[in-house]
mmCIF file with all atom_site columns, C-alpha atoms in Angstrom:
data_model
loop_
_atom_site.group_PDB
_atom_site.id
_atom_site.type_symbol
_atom_site.label_atom_id
_atom_site.label_alt_id
_atom_site.label_comp_id
_atom_site.label_asym_id
_atom_site.label_entity_id
_atom_site.label_seq_id
_atom_site.pdbx_PDB_ins_code
_atom_site.Cartn_x
_atom_site.Cartn_y
_atom_site.Cartn_z
_atom_site.occupancy
_atom_site.B_iso_or_equiv
_atom_site.pdbx_formal_charge
_atom_site.auth_seq_id
_atom_site.auth_comp_id
_atom_site.auth_asym_id
_atom_site.auth_atom_id
_atom_site.pdbx_PDB_model_num
ATOM 1   C CA . MET H 1 1   ? -83.715  -109.177 66.215 1.00 0.00 ? 237 MET H CA 1
ATOM 2   C CA . HIS H 1 2   ? -85.377  -111.593 63.800 1.00 0.00 ? 238 HIS H CA 1
ATOM 3   C CA . ALA H 1 3   ? -83.454  -113.518 61.176 1.00 0.00 ? 239 ALA H CA 1
ATOM 4   C CA . SER H 1 4   ? -84.626  -113.113 57.595 1.00 0.00 ? 240 SER H CA 1
ATOM 5   C CA . PRO H 1 5   ? -86.841  -115.968 56.419 1.00 0.00 ? 241 PRO H CA 1
ATOM 6   C CA . SER H 1 6   ? -85.062  -118.731 54.511 1.00 0.00 ? 242 SER H CA 1
ATOM 7   C CA . LYS H 1 7   ? -85.819  -119.592 50.900 1.00 0.00 ? 243 LYS H CA 1
ATOM 8   C CA . ALA H 1 8   ? -87.676  -122.675 52.115 1.00 0.00 ? 244 ALA H CA 1
ATOM 9   C CA . GLU H 1 9   ? -89.867  -120.553 54.412 1.00 0.00 ? 245 GLU H CA 1
ATOM 10  C CA . LEU H 1 10  ? -90.500  -117.952 51.686 1.00 0.00 ? 246 LEU H CA 1
ATOM 11  C CA . ARG H 1 11  ? -91.320  -120.748 49.204 1.00 0.00 ? 247 ARG H CA 1
ATOM 12  C CA . ALA H 1 12  ? -93.809  -122.329 51.613 1.00 0.00 ? 248 ALA H CA 1
ATOM 13  C CA . LEU H 1 13  ? -95.539  -118.996 52.319 1.00 0.00 ? 249 LEU H CA 1
ATOM 14  C CA . ALA H 1 14  ? -95.821  -118.034 48.637 1.00 0.00 ? 250 ALA H CA 1
ATOM 15  C CA . LEU H 1 15  ? -97.029  -121.492 47.604 1.00 0.00 ? 251 LEU H CA 1
ATOM 16  C CA . ALA H 1 16  ? -99.687  -121.415 50.336 1.00 0.00 ? 252 ALA H CA 1
ATOM 17  C CA . LYS H 1 17  ? -100.961 -118.083 48.960 1.00 0.00 ? 253 LYS H CA 1
ATOM 18  C CA . ARG H 1 18  ? -100.899 -119.459 45.402 1.00 0.00 ? 254 ARG H CA 1
ATOM 19  C CA . ASP H 1 19  ? -102.657 -122.677 46.458 1.00 0.00 ? 255 ASP H CA 1
ATOM 20  C CA . ALA H 1 20  ? -105.396 -120.652 48.205 1.00 0.00 ? 256 ALA H CA 1
ATOM 21  C CA . LEU H 1 21  ? -106.534 -119.117 44.909 1.00 0.00 ? 257 LEU H CA 1
ATOM 22  C CA . SER H 1 22  ? -109.659 -120.660 43.419 1.00 0.00 ? 258 SER H CA 1
ATOM 23  C CA . ASP H 1 23  ? -109.687 -122.250 39.964 1.00 0.00 ? 259 ASP H CA 1
ATOM 24  C CA . GLU H 1 24  ? -111.733 -119.268 38.749 1.00 0.00 ? 260 GLU H CA 1
ATOM 25  C CA . GLN H 1 25  ? -109.171 -116.801 40.131 1.00 0.00 ? 261 GLN H CA 1
ATOM 26  C CA . ARG H 1 26  ? -106.320 -118.737 38.501 1.00 0.00 ? 262 ARG H CA 1
ATOM 27  C CA . SER H 1 27  ? -108.072 -118.875 35.136 1.00 0.00 ? 263 SER H CA 1
ATOM 28  C CA . ALA H 1 28  ? -109.021 -115.173 35.235 1.00 0.00 ? 264 ALA H CA 1
ATOM 29  C CA . ALA H 1 29  ? -105.443 -114.230 36.188 1.00 0.00 ? 265 ALA H CA 1
ATOM 30  C CA . ALA H 1 30  ? -103.958 -116.231 33.288 1.00 0.00 ? 266 ALA H CA 1
ATOM 31  C CA . GLU H 1 31  ? -106.352 -114.511 30.846 1.00 0.00 ? 267 GLU H CA 1
ATOM 32  C CA . ALA H 1 32  ? -105.656 -111.054 32.343 1.00 0.00 ? 268 ALA H CA 1
ATOM 33  C CA . LEU H 1 33  ? -101.906 -111.601 32.105 1.00 0.00 ? 269 LEU H CA 1
ATOM 34  C CA . ALA H 1 34  ? -102.214 -112.619 28.436 1.00 0.00 ? 270 ALA H CA 1
ATOM 35  C CA . LYS H 1 35  ? -104.349 -109.587 27.534 1.00 0.00 ? 271 LYS H CA 1
ATOM 36  C CA . ARG H 1 36  ? -101.720 -107.050 28.582 1.00 0.00 ? 272 ARG H CA 1
ATOM 37  C CA . ALA H 1 37  ? -98.928  -105.974 26.256 1.00 0.00 ? 273 ALA H CA 1
ATOM 38  C CA . THR H 1 38  ? -95.674  -107.878 26.637 1.00 0.00 ? 274 THR H CA 1
ATOM 39  C CA . PRO H 1 39  ? -92.626  -105.803 27.613 1.00 0.00 ? 275 PRO H CA 1
ATOM 40  C CA . PHE H 1 40  ? -90.499  -107.554 24.991 1.00 0.00 ? 276 PHE H CA 1
ATOM 41  C CA . GLU H 1 41  ? -90.870  -107.490 21.222 1.00 0.00 ? 277 GLU H CA 1
ATOM 42  C CA . ILE H 1 42  ? -91.929  -110.633 19.386 1.00 0.00 ? 278 ILE H CA 1
ATOM 43  C CA . THR H 1 43  ? -90.510  -111.014 15.905 1.00 0.00 ? 279 THR H CA 1
ATOM 44  C CA . PRO H 1 44  ? -91.634  -113.728 13.466 1.00 0.00 ? 280 PRO H CA 1
ATOM 45  C CA . GLY H 1 45  ? -89.775  -116.975 14.111 1.00 0.00 ? 281 GLY H CA 1
ATOM 46  C CA . MET H 1 46  ? -88.594  -115.962 17.591 1.00 0.00 ? 282 MET H CA 1
ATOM 47  C CA . ILE H 1 47  ? -88.585  -119.000 19.889 1.00 0.00 ? 283 ILE H CA 1
ATOM 48  C CA . VAL H 1 48  ? -90.525  -118.648 23.131 1.00 0.00 ? 284 VAL H CA 1
ATOM 49  C CA . SER H 1 49  ? -90.413  -121.470 25.645 1.00 0.00 ? 285 SER H CA 1
ATOM 50  C CA . GLY H 1 50  ? -93.262  -121.853 28.072 1.00 0.00 ? 286 GLY H CA 1
ATOM 51  C CA . TYR H 1 51  ? -93.998  -124.648 30.509 1.00 0.00 ? 287 TYR H CA 1
ATOM 52  C CA . ALA H 1 52  ? -96.766  -127.112 31.251 1.00 0.00 ? 288 ALA H CA 1
ATOM 53  C CA . ALA H 1 53  ? -98.452  -125.752 34.377 1.00 0.00 ? 289 ALA H CA 1
ATOM 54  C CA . ILE H 1 54  ? -98.373  -128.136 37.324 1.00 0.00 ? 290 ILE H CA 1
ATOM 55  C CA . ARG H 1 55  ? -99.723  -127.835 40.854 1.00 0.00 ? 291 ARG H CA 1
ATOM 56  C CA . SER H 1 56  ? -101.266 -124.372 41.161 1.00 0.00 ? 292 SER H CA 1
ATOM 57  C CA . GLU H 1 57  ? -98.910  -122.528 38.758 1.00 0.00 ? 293 GLU H CA 1
ATOM 58  C CA . ILE H 1 58  ? -100.329 -119.764 36.607 1.00 0.00 ? 294 ILE H CA 1
ATOM 59  C CA . ASP H 1 59  ? -101.188 -121.255 33.212 1.00 0.00 ? 295 ASP H CA 1
ATOM 60  C CA . PRO H 1 60  ? -98.970  -119.798 30.461 1.00 0.00 ? 296 PRO H CA 1
ATOM 61  C CA . LYS H 1 61  ? -101.142 -121.183 27.648 1.00 0.00 ? 297 LYS H CA 1
ATOM 62  C CA . PRO H 1 62  ? -103.261 -118.027 27.021 1.00 0.00 ? 298 PRO H CA 1
ATOM 63  C CA . LEU H 1 63  ? -100.054 -115.967 26.731 1.00 0.00 ? 299 LEU H CA 1
ATOM 64  C CA . LEU H 1 64  ? -98.346  -118.612 24.564 1.00 0.00 ? 300 LEU H CA 1
ATOM 65  C CA . LEU H 1 65  ? -101.318 -118.649 22.167 1.00 0.00 ? 301 LEU H CA 1
ATOM 66  C CA . LYS H 1 66  ? -101.173 -114.855 21.903 1.00 0.00 ? 302 LYS H CA 1
ATOM 67  C CA . LEU H 1 67  ? -97.414  -114.923 21.214 1.00 0.00 ? 303 LEU H CA 1
ATOM 68  C CA . ALA H 1 68  ? -97.834  -117.688 18.604 1.00 0.00 ? 304 ALA H CA 1
ATOM 69  C CA . ALA H 1 69  ? -100.474 -115.570 16.845 1.00 0.00 ? 305 ALA H CA 1
ATOM 70  C CA . ARG H 1 70  ? -97.826  -112.822 16.645 1.00 0.00 ? 306 ARG H CA 1
ATOM 71  C CA . GLY H 1 71  ? -95.354  -115.154 14.934 1.00 0.00 ? 307 GLY H CA 1
ATOM 72  C CA . ALA H 1 72  ? -93.473  -116.786 17.812 1.00 0.00 ? 308 ALA H CA 1
ATOM 73  C CA . ARG H 1 73  ? -92.436  -120.429 17.562 1.00 0.00 ? 309 ARG H CA 1
ATOM 74  C CA . LEU H 1 74  ? -93.265  -122.249 20.787 1.00 0.00 ? 310 LEU H CA 1
ATOM 75  C CA . ALA H 1 75  ? -91.219  -124.717 22.795 1.00 0.00 ? 311 ALA H CA 1
ATOM 76  C CA . LEU H 1 76  ? -91.463  -126.483 26.138 1.00 0.00 ? 312 LEU H CA 1
ATOM 77  C CA . PRO H 1 77  ? -88.664  -127.627 28.450 1.00 0.00 ? 313 PRO H CA 1
ATOM 78  C CA . CYS H 1 78  ? -87.656  -131.236 28.997 1.00 0.00 ? 314 CYS H CA 1
ATOM 79  C CA . VAL H 1 79  ? -85.921  -132.150 32.247 1.00 0.00 ? 315 VAL H CA 1
ATOM 80  C CA . ASN H 1 80  ? -82.621  -134.003 32.074 1.00 0.00 ? 316 ASN H CA 1
ATOM 81  C CA . ALA H 1 81  ? -80.569  -135.196 35.023 1.00 0.00 ? 317 ALA H CA 1
ATOM 82  C CA . ARG H 1 82  ? -80.241  -132.855 38.007 1.00 0.00 ? 318 ARG H CA 1
ATOM 83  C CA . GLY H 1 83  ? -77.421  -130.368 37.492 1.00 0.00 ? 319 GLY H CA 1
ATOM 84  C CA . GLN H 1 84  ? -77.927  -130.368 33.709 1.00 0.00 ? 320 GLN H CA 1
ATOM 85  C CA . SER H 1 85  ? -79.510  -127.708 31.546 1.00 0.00 ? 321 SER H CA 1
ATOM 86  C CA . LEU H 1 86  ? -83.094  -128.177 30.419 1.00 0.00 ? 322 LEU H CA 1
ATOM 87  C CA . THR H 1 87  ? -83.599  -129.196 26.793 1.00 0.00 ? 323 THR H CA 1
ATOM 88  C CA . PHE H 1 88  ? -86.218  -127.310 24.783 1.00 0.00 ? 324 PHE H CA 1
ATOM 89  C CA . ARG H 1 89  ? -88.334  -128.975 22.116 1.00 0.00 ? 325 ARG H CA 1
ATOM 90  C CA . VAL H 1 90  ? -90.713  -127.453 19.585 1.00 0.00 ? 326 VAL H CA 1
ATOM 91  C CA . TRP H 1 91  ? -94.322  -127.569 20.723 1.00 0.00 ? 327 TRP H CA 1
ATOM 92  C CA . SER H 1 92  ? -97.685  -126.532 19.355 1.00 0.00 ? 328 SER H CA 1
ATOM 93  C CA . PRO H 1 93  ? -100.877 -126.307 21.439 1.00 0.00 ? 329 PRO H CA 1
ATOM 94  C CA . HIS H 1 94  ? -102.341 -129.335 19.623 1.00 0.00 ? 330 HIS H CA 1
ATOM 95  C CA . ASP H 1 95  ? -99.350  -131.617 20.316 1.00 0.00 ? 331 ASP H CA 1
ATOM 96  C CA . ARG H 1 96  ? -99.785  -134.453 22.778 1.00 0.00 ? 332 ARG H CA 1
ATOM 97  C CA . LEU H 1 97  ? -97.426  -134.302 25.725 1.00 0.00 ? 333 LEU H CA 1
ATOM 98  C CA . MET H 1 98  ? -95.837  -137.173 27.593 1.00 0.00 ? 334 MET H CA 1
ATOM 99  C CA . LEU H 1 99  ? -94.712  -137.380 31.202 1.00 0.00 ? 335 LEU H CA 1
ATOM 100 C CA . GLY H 1 100 ? -91.032  -136.595 31.604 1.00 0.00 ? 336 GLY H CA 1
ATOM 101 C CA . LEU H 1 101 ? -88.445  -137.523 34.202 1.00 0.00 ? 337 LEU H CA 1
ATOM 102 C CA . LEU H 1 102 ? -90.152  -135.618 37.051 1.00 0.00 ? 338 LEU H CA 1
ATOM 103 C CA . GLY H 1 103 ? -93.705  -136.441 35.969 1.00 0.00 ? 339 GLY H CA 1
ATOM 104 C CA . ILE H 1 104 ? -94.074  -133.055 34.232 1.00 0.00 ? 340 ILE H CA 1
ATOM 105 C CA . PRO H 1 105 ? -95.706  -133.049 30.764 1.00 0.00 ? 341 PRO H CA 1
ATOM 106 C CA . GLU H 1 106 ? -93.105  -132.587 27.997 1.00 0.00 ? 342 GLU H CA 1
ATOM 107 C CA . PRO H 1 107 ? -92.970  -132.746 24.198 1.00 0.00 ? 343 PRO H CA 1
ATOM 108 C CA . SER H 1 108 ? -92.020  -136.006 22.541 1.00 0.00 ? 344 SER H CA 1
ATOM 109 C CA . PRO H 1 109 ? -88.288  -136.759 22.239 1.00 0.00 ? 345 PRO H CA 1
ATOM 110 C CA . ALA H 1 110 ? -88.972  -136.815 18.485 1.00 0.00 ? 346 ALA H CA 1
ATOM 111 C CA . ALA H 1 111 ? -89.811  -133.063 18.530 1.00 0.00 ? 347 ALA H CA 1
ATOM 112 C CA . ALA H 1 112 ? -87.017  -130.843 17.219 1.00 0.00 ? 348 ALA H CA 1
ATOM 113 C CA . GLU H 1 113 ? -84.630  -129.395 19.804 1.00 0.00 ? 349 GLU H CA 1
ATOM 114 C CA . VAL H 1 114 ? -84.351  -125.580 19.830 1.00 0.00 ? 350 VAL H CA 1
ATOM 115 C CA . GLN H 1 115 ? -82.761  -122.794 21.870 1.00 0.00 ? 351 GLN H CA 1
ATOM 116 C CA . PRO H 1 116 ? -85.266  -120.228 23.141 1.00 0.00 ? 352 PRO H CA 1
ATOM 117 C CA . ASP H 1 117 ? -84.942  -116.473 22.724 1.00 0.00 ? 353 ASP H CA 1
ATOM 118 C CA . VAL H 1 118 ? -87.457  -115.913 25.539 1.00 0.00 ? 354 VAL H CA 1
ATOM 119 C CA . MET H 1 119 ? -87.995  -118.265 28.481 1.00 0.00 ? 355 MET H CA 1
ATOM 120 C CA . LEU H 1 120 ? -91.295  -118.012 30.348 1.00 0.00 ? 356 LEU H CA 1
ATOM 121 C CA . VAL H 1 121 ? -90.673  -119.629 33.722 1.00 0.00 ? 357 VAL H CA 1
ATOM 122 C CA . PRO H 1 122 ? -92.858  -120.675 36.640 1.00 0.00 ? 358 PRO H CA 1
ATOM 123 C CA . LEU H 1 123 ? -91.895  -119.684 40.153 1.00 0.00 ? 359 LEU H CA 1
ATOM 124 C CA . ALA H 1 124 ? -92.885  -120.011 43.772 1.00 0.00 ? 360 ALA H CA 1
ATOM 125 C CA . ALA H 1 125 ? -91.984  -116.440 44.808 1.00 0.00 ? 361 ALA H CA 1
ATOM 126 C CA . PHE H 1 126 ? -90.347  -113.303 43.402 1.00 0.00 ? 362 PHE H CA 1
ATOM 127 C CA . ASP H 1 127 ? -89.137  -109.954 44.689 1.00 0.00 ? 363 ASP H CA 1
ATOM 128 C CA . ARG H 1 128 ? -88.786  -106.500 43.123 1.00 0.00 ? 364 ARG H CA 1
ATOM 129 C CA . LEU H 1 129 ? -85.140  -107.099 42.232 1.00 0.00 ? 365 LEU H CA 1
ATOM 130 C CA . GLY H 1 130 ? -85.970  -109.928 39.837 1.00 0.00 ? 366 GLY H CA 1
ATOM 131 C CA . HIS H 1 131 ? -84.942  -112.746 42.129 1.00 0.00 ? 367 HIS H CA 1
ATOM 132 C CA . ARG H 1 132 ? -87.110  -115.852 42.053 1.00 0.00 ? 368 ARG H CA 1
ATOM 133 C CA . ILE H 1 133 ? -87.555  -118.923 44.150 1.00 0.00 ? 369 ILE H CA 1
ATOM 134 C CA . GLY H 1 134 ? -88.434  -122.063 42.253 1.00 0.00 ? 370 GLY H CA 1
ATOM 135 C CA . TYR H 1 135 ? -88.872  -125.523 43.696 1.00 0.00 ? 371 TYR H CA 1
ATOM 136 C CA . GLY H 1 136 ? -85.260  -125.812 44.821 1.00 0.00 ? 372 GLY H CA 1
ATOM 137 C CA . ALA H 1 137 ? -83.588  -127.992 42.181 1.00 0.00 ? 373 ALA H CA 1
ATOM 138 C CA . GLY H 1 138 ? -81.988  -125.073 40.290 1.00 0.00 ? 374 GLY H CA 1
ATOM 139 C CA . TYR H 1 139 ? -82.958  -126.237 36.789 1.00 0.00 ? 375 TYR H CA 1
ATOM 140 C CA . TYR H 1 140 ? -83.834  -122.769 35.500 1.00 0.00 ? 376 TYR H CA 1
ATOM 141 C CA . ASP H 1 141 ? -80.812  -121.050 37.104 1.00 0.00 ? 377 ASP H CA 1
ATOM 142 C CA . TYR H 1 142 ? -78.516  -123.624 35.540 1.00 0.00 ? 378 TYR H CA 1
ATOM 143 C CA . THR H 1 143 ? -80.276  -123.360 32.168 1.00 0.00 ? 379 THR H CA 1
ATOM 144 C CA . PHE H 1 144 ? -80.107  -119.542 32.064 1.00 0.00 ? 380 PHE H CA 1
ATOM 145 C CA . ALA H 1 145 ? -76.411  -119.605 32.972 1.00 0.00 ? 381 ALA H CA 1
ATOM 146 C CA . HIS H 1 146 ? -75.729  -122.268 30.325 1.00 0.00 ? 382 HIS H CA 1
ATOM 147 C CA . LEU H 1 147 ? -77.718  -120.654 27.480 1.00 0.00 ? 383 LEU H CA 1
ATOM 148 C CA . ARG H 1 148 ? -76.478  -117.127 28.190 1.00 0.00 ? 384 ARG H CA 1
ATOM 149 C CA . LYS H 1 149 ? -72.909  -118.240 27.508 1.00 0.00 ? 385 LYS H CA 1
ATOM 150 C CA . THR H 1 150 ? -73.797  -118.287 23.798 1.00 0.00 ? 386 THR H CA 1
ATOM 151 C CA . LYS H 1 151 ? -76.815  -115.999 23.319 1.00 0.00 ? 387 LYS H CA 1
ATOM 152 C CA . HIS H 1 152 ? -79.000  -113.440 25.044 1.00 0.00 ? 388 HIS H CA 1
ATOM 153 C CA . VAL H 1 153 ? -82.078  -115.149 26.472 1.00 0.00 ? 389 VAL H CA 1
ATOM 154 C CA . ILE H 1 154 ? -84.852  -113.020 27.984 1.00 0.00 ? 390 ILE H CA 1
ATOM 155 C CA . GLY H 1 155 ? -86.021  -114.465 31.301 1.00 0.00 ? 391 GLY H CA 1
ATOM 156 C CA . VAL H 1 156 ? -89.670  -113.836 32.140 1.00 0.00 ? 392 VAL H CA 1
ATOM 157 C CA . GLY H 1 157 ? -91.265  -115.119 35.327 1.00 0.00 ? 393 GLY H CA 1
ATOM 158 C CA . LEU H 1 158 ? -95.017  -115.720 35.289 1.00 0.00 ? 394 LEU H CA 1
ATOM 159 C CA . ALA H 1 159 ? -96.786  -115.468 38.619 1.00 0.00 ? 395 ALA H CA 1
ATOM 160 C CA . PHE H 1 160 ? -99.866  -114.446 40.510 1.00 0.00 ? 396 PHE H CA 1
ATOM 161 C CA . ALA H 1 161 ? -99.553  -111.075 42.283 1.00 0.00 ? 397 ALA H CA 1
ATOM 162 C CA . VAL H 1 162 ? -99.866  -112.867 45.658 1.00 0.00 ? 398 VAL H CA 1
ATOM 163 C CA . GLN H 1 163 ? -96.499  -114.559 45.024 1.00 0.00 ? 399 GLN H CA 1
ATOM 164 C CA . GLU H 1 164 ? -94.554  -111.311 45.427 1.00 0.00 ? 400 GLU H CA 1
ATOM 165 C CA . THR H 1 165 ? -92.387  -111.267 48.526 1.00 0.00 ? 401 THR H CA 1
ATOM 166 C CA . LYS H 1 166 ? -90.394  -108.420 50.079 1.00 0.00 ? 402 LYS H CA 1
ATOM 167 C CA . ALA H 1 167 ? -86.887  -109.810 49.610 1.00 0.00 ? 403 ALA H CA 1
ATOM 168 C CA . ILE H 1 168 ? -85.401  -113.095 48.480 1.00 0.00 ? 404 ILE H CA 1
ATOM 169 C CA . PRO H 1 169 ? -81.940  -114.048 49.719 1.00 0.00 ? 405 PRO H CA 1
ATOM 170 C CA . ALA H 1 170 ? -80.072  -114.436 46.422 1.00 0.00 ? 406 ALA H CA 1
ATOM 171 C CA . LEU H 1 171 ? -76.938  -116.554 46.128 1.00 0.00 ? 407 LEU H CA 1
ATOM 172 C CA . SER H 1 172 ? -74.168  -116.196 43.546 1.00 0.00 ? 408 SER H CA 1
ATOM 173 C CA . HIS H 1 173 ? -75.595  -118.971 41.334 1.00 0.00 ? 409 HIS H CA 1
ATOM 174 C CA . ASP H 1 174 ? -79.127  -117.506 41.354 1.00 0.00 ? 410 ASP H CA 1
ATOM 175 C CA . VAL H 1 175 ? -79.979  -115.877 38.022 1.00 0.00 ? 411 VAL H CA 1
ATOM 176 C CA . ALA H 1 176 ? -82.201  -112.793 38.143 1.00 0.00 ? 412 ALA H CA 1
ATOM 177 C CA . LEU H 1 177 ? -85.106  -112.478 35.723 1.00 0.00 ? 413 LEU H CA 1
ATOM 178 C CA . ASP H 1 178 ? -85.519  -109.670 33.197 1.00 0.00 ? 414 ASP H CA 1
ATOM 179 C CA . TYR H 1 179 ? -89.262  -109.391 33.890 1.00 0.00 ? 415 TYR H CA 1
ATOM 180 C CA . VAL H 1 180 ? -92.052  -110.832 35.995 1.00 0.00 ? 416 VAL H CA 1
ATOM 181 C CA . LEU H 1 181 ? -95.590  -110.688 34.626 1.00 0.00 ? 417 LEU H CA 1
ATOM 182 C CA . THR H 1 182 ? -98.575  -110.999 36.931 1.00 0.00 ? 418 THR H CA 1
ATOM 183 C CA . GLU H 1 183 ? -102.283 -110.490 36.315 1.00 0.00 ? 419 GLU H CA 1
ATOM 184 C CA . ARG H 1 184 ? -101.909 -106.963 37.745 1.00 0.00 ? 420 ARG H CA 1
ATOM 185 C CA . LYS H 1 185 ? -98.498  -105.649 36.771 1.00 0.00 ? 421 LYS H CA 1
ATOM 186 C CA . THR H 1 186 ? -95.379  -105.989 34.647 1.00 0.00 ? 422 THR H CA 1
ATOM 187 C CA . PHE H 1 187 ? -92.113  -105.799 36.599 1.00 0.00 ? 423 PHE H CA 1
ATOM 188 C CA . ASP H 1 188 ? -89.079  -104.740 34.551 1.00 0.00 ? 424 ASP H CA 1
ATOM 189 C CA . PHE H 1 189 ? -85.734  -105.612 36.181 1.00 0.00 ? 425 PHE H CA 1
ATOM 190 C CA . ARG H 1 190 ? -83.401  -104.716 33.328 1.00 0.00 ? 426 ARG H CA 1
ATOM 191 C CA . SER H 1 191 ? -80.855  -102.063 34.149 1.00 0.00 ? 427 SER H CA 1
ATOM 192 C CA . ASP H 1 192 ? -80.912  -99.264  31.606 1.00 0.00 ? 428 ASP H CA 1
#
C-alpha cells in the first residue's frame, strides 16, 4: 500500500511540468485563457487583484487587460511579514513596479490600498475540488480567510492544464478556490 504523495512532492511534480513548458507554450496559454469568457461577472469599478508572474507562472496580464477593458479596477498584492495578510494596492499596466519583501514585483507603497472583490492567484498545483498548493508560506490562504471575514471575495486560481493533480491533501487552514482557469478549461468549485 502506497502512501499518498505529500504537498511537497505534489508541488515538485507540478512545478516540473510547468517549468517544462516552452516560452511559446506559456504565452499561448495566457492568451488562450484570456480569450475565454470569465465565469464571474465584472461590473464597473469592481476590484480585481492579479499578480506579477514569477518563475514559470502563467502570466495574468492578458486576462487583467481584458477585465480592465470591461471596467474592472486592477490591483496587485504586496507581501507583508509571514503570517500576515497580503496588502493590495491599485495598479495599472503602465505603472512601474518595485521589488517587494520577497523579491516579487509590487506596486509602490504610495499606490492606494484597496480590498479586492476578485483575487486571481498563482499556484503550483490544483485538484478538482478547488484545493491549491502554492509555494508553502500560506499567504493566500491567510489573506482569503482574513478578507472573507468582512466581504465575499471570489478566489480564482490561474494555471496551466498540466498543473492539475488528482488529489491534494487539504488541511483545515487551506482555503478552497471558487474557480481555476486554465488555457483549456474553466473549473467551477462553487456549491450550488
